[in-house]
Coordinates of C-alpha atoms and ligand atoms in Angstrom, one line a residue:
M14 CA -1.4 75.1 89.8
K15 CA 1.0 72.3 89.1
K16 CA 4.5 73.3 88.1
Y17 CA 5.5 71.1 85.1
G18 CA 3.5 69.1 82.6
I19 CA 4.8 67.4 79.5
F20 CA 2.7 67.0 76.3
Y21 CA 4.3 64.9 73.6
A22 CA 3.6 63.0 70.5
S23 CA 5.8 60.1 69.3
T24 CA 5.4 57.7 66.4
S25 CA 8.6 55.5 66.7
G26 CA 9.5 56.3 70.3
H27 CA 12.3 58.8 70.3
T28 CA 10.2 61.7 71.5
A29 CA 8.6 59.6 74.2
E30 CA 12.2 58.6 75.3
A31 CA 13.1 62.3 75.5
A32 CA 9.9 63.1 77.4
R33 CA 10.8 60.4 80.0
S34 CA 14.3 61.8 80.4
I35 CA 13.1 65.4 80.8
A36 CA 10.5 64.1 83.4
K37 CA 13.3 62.4 85.3
H38 CA 15.4 65.5 85.5
L39 CA 12.5 67.7 86.6
N40 CA 10.8 65.1 88.9
I41 CA 7.7 65.1 86.8
A42 CA 5.3 62.4 87.8
E43 CA 3.7 59.9 85.3
E44 CA 0.3 61.6 85.7
D45 CA 1.8 64.8 84.4
M46 CA 3.0 63.3 81.2
H47 CA 0.5 63.5 78.6
D48 CA 0.4 61.7 75.2
V49 CA -1.4 64.4 73.1
A50 CA -3.3 61.6 71.2
T51 CA -5.4 61.2 74.3
T52 CA -5.3 64.7 75.9
A53 CA -7.5 67.7 75.6
P54 CA -5.6 70.9 74.8
S55 CA -7.3 72.7 77.7
V56 CA -5.1 70.5 80.1
L57 CA -2.2 72.9 79.2
G58 CA -3.9 75.4 81.5
E59 CA -3.3 73.2 84.6
Y60 CA 0.4 73.9 84.6
E61 CA 2.7 76.8 85.3
T62 CA 5.1 75.5 82.6
A63 CA 3.9 73.2 79.9
I64 CA 6.6 71.4 77.9
L65 CA 5.6 70.3 74.4
G66 CA 7.5 67.8 72.3
S67 CA 7.0 66.6 68.7
P68 CA 9.1 64.9 66.1
T69 CA 9.3 66.3 62.6
Y70 CA 7.9 64.2 59.8
G71 CA 7.3 64.5 56.1
K72 CA 8.7 67.7 54.7
G73 CA 9.1 69.3 58.1
A74 CA 5.6 68.8 59.5
M75 CA 4.6 68.2 63.1
Q76 CA 3.6 64.7 64.0
P77 CA -0.1 64.5 63.1
K78 CA -1.4 64.0 66.7
M79 CA 0.6 67.0 67.7
A80 CA -0.7 69.1 64.8
D81 CA -4.3 68.3 65.9
F82 CA -3.5 69.2 69.5
I83 CA -1.8 72.5 68.5
D84 CA -4.9 73.3 66.3
G85 CA -7.0 73.1 69.4
A86 CA -4.5 74.8 71.7
Q87 CA -4.1 77.9 69.5
S88 CA -7.3 79.4 70.7
L89 CA -6.6 79.0 74.4
F90 CA -5.7 82.1 76.5
L91 CA -2.6 81.1 78.5
K92 CA -1.2 84.5 79.6
G93 CA 0.7 83.9 82.9
H94 CA 1.7 80.4 81.9
K95 CA 5.0 79.4 80.4
L96 CA 5.5 77.2 77.4
A97 CA 8.7 75.3 76.4
F98 CA 9.3 73.2 73.3
F99 CA 11.4 70.2 72.4
G100 CA 11.6 68.0 69.4
T101 CA 13.4 65.1 67.8
G102 CA 14.6 64.9 64.2
D103 CA 17.2 63.8 61.8
D104 CA 19.8 66.4 60.8
T105 CA 20.4 64.6 57.5
M106 CA 16.9 65.9 56.5
T107 CA 18.8 69.0 56.0
D108 CA 16.0 71.3 54.8
S109 CA 13.6 70.8 57.6
F110 CA 15.6 69.7 60.7
C111 CA 13.2 69.7 63.7
S112 CA 11.1 72.4 62.1
A113 CA 8.1 71.2 64.1
V114 CA 9.7 72.9 67.1
G115 CA 9.5 76.3 65.4
D116 CA 6.0 75.7 64.2
M117 CA 4.6 74.7 67.6
A118 CA 6.2 77.9 69.1
R119 CA 4.9 80.2 66.4
A120 CA 1.4 78.6 66.4
L121 CA 1.1 79.1 70.2
S122 CA 2.2 82.7 70.3
A123 CA -1.5 83.5 69.9
T124 CA -2.1 82.1 73.5
E125 CA 0.0 84.9 75.0
A126 CA 1.9 82.4 77.1
T127 CA 5.5 83.3 77.9
Q128 CA 7.8 81.1 75.9
V129 CA 10.9 79.8 77.6
G130 CA 13.7 77.3 76.9
E131 CA 15.4 78.8 73.9
F132 CA 18.3 76.4 73.1
D133 CA 21.8 77.4 72.0
A134 CA 23.4 74.4 70.3
R135 CA 26.4 73.7 68.2
G136 CA 27.2 70.5 66.5
Y137 CA 24.3 70.0 64.2
I138 CA 24.8 70.1 60.4
F139 CA 21.9 71.2 58.4
D140 CA 20.9 73.9 55.9
N141 CA 17.5 74.9 57.1
S142 CA 15.2 74.6 60.2
R143 CA 12.1 76.6 61.1
A144 CA 13.2 76.1 64.7
E145 CA 16.2 78.4 64.2
I146 CA 15.4 81.9 65.5
A147 CA 18.9 83.3 65.3
P148 CA 22.2 81.7 64.2
G149 CA 22.7 78.6 66.4
V150 CA 19.7 79.5 68.6
Y151 CA 16.5 77.5 68.5
A152 CA 13.0 77.9 69.7
G153 CA 13.5 74.9 71.9
L154 CA 15.5 71.8 72.6
L155 CA 16.5 69.9 69.4
L156 CA 17.5 66.3 69.7
D157 CA 18.6 63.9 67.1
Y158 CA 18.5 60.3 68.2
V159 CA 19.2 59.0 64.7
N160 CA 22.7 60.5 64.3
H161 CA 23.7 62.0 67.7
A162 CA 21.9 59.8 70.3
D163 CA 25.0 60.0 72.5
L164 CA 24.6 63.8 72.8
S165 CA 21.0 63.7 73.9
E166 CA 21.4 63.2 77.5
D167 CA 23.8 66.2 77.9
R168 CA 21.6 68.4 75.8
I169 CA 18.6 67.5 77.9
A170 CA 20.5 68.1 81.2
R171 CA 21.6 71.5 80.1
W172 CA 18.3 72.5 78.7
V173 CA 16.1 71.6 81.7
K174 CA 18.1 74.0 83.8
T175 CA 16.7 76.9 81.8
L176 CA 13.0 76.0 82.5
Ligands
LIG286 C1 9.1 59.6 56.8 C2 10.0 60.3 57.7 C3 10.2 61.7 57.5 C4 11.0 62.5 58.4 N1 11.1 63.8 58.2 C5 11.9 64.6 59.0 C6 12.2 66.0 58.7 O1 11.6 66.6 57.8 N2 12.9 66.6 59.6 C7 13.6 66.0 60.6 O2 14.3 66.7 61.4 N3 13.4 64.7 60.9 C8 12.6 63.9 60.1 N4 12.5 62.6 60.3 C9 13.1 62.0 61.5 C10 12.2 61.8 62.7 O3 11.7 63.1 63.1 C11 13.0 61.3 63.8 O4 13.4 59.9 63.5 C12 12.3 61.4 65.1 O5 13.2 61.1 66.2 C13 11.1 60.4 65.3 O6 10.5 60.6 66.4 P1 9.5 59.6 67.1 O7 10.3 58.3 67.3 O8 9.2 60.2 68.4 O9 8.3 59.4 66.2 C14 11.6 61.8 59.5 C15 11.5 60.5 59.6 C16 10.7 59.7 58.8 C17 10.5 58.3 59.0

């Protein structure tokens, strides 16, 4: 089984940029980077650790292609595999900052995969996020290229060490 695969959706490019950076840190080859718009959910099962990334759009929704992918992935049995989550958002959207990260994680708990990569981050200012699982602790890596692009590289570098 291959070690790491990335599965991402991106409308305006931020999440794709984050995916490329994560790939660079973990030496993930191009062939193991999957745009979910053109990938079957069953490909998740080819990896020890599958890393899933989505922006949050609308009122806290997953990017539509990721929503479709997660719909299909929910019924997979992935016990013995690991899943990690990342997302990009805008913390001025203060009621739903990066909520897609929490929604992906919750939806895929049915697969029985082990979820890794919880992220402890300070410095965001928002009221509510479904990605928050304890005060200051998130279901995955949250990135904000709109307001804190300068912090993204450090956050990625710190997070990949936990995978
Ligand atoms: C119409 C619209 C709605 C958005 N809604 C949210 C939101 O609810 N929560 C959030 O954190 N970011 C929200 N964002 C910000 C995007 O998630 C952010 O720009 C993200 O990095 C885009 O990723 P992409 O470039 O990979 O598509 C929204 C952006 C747009 C244009």
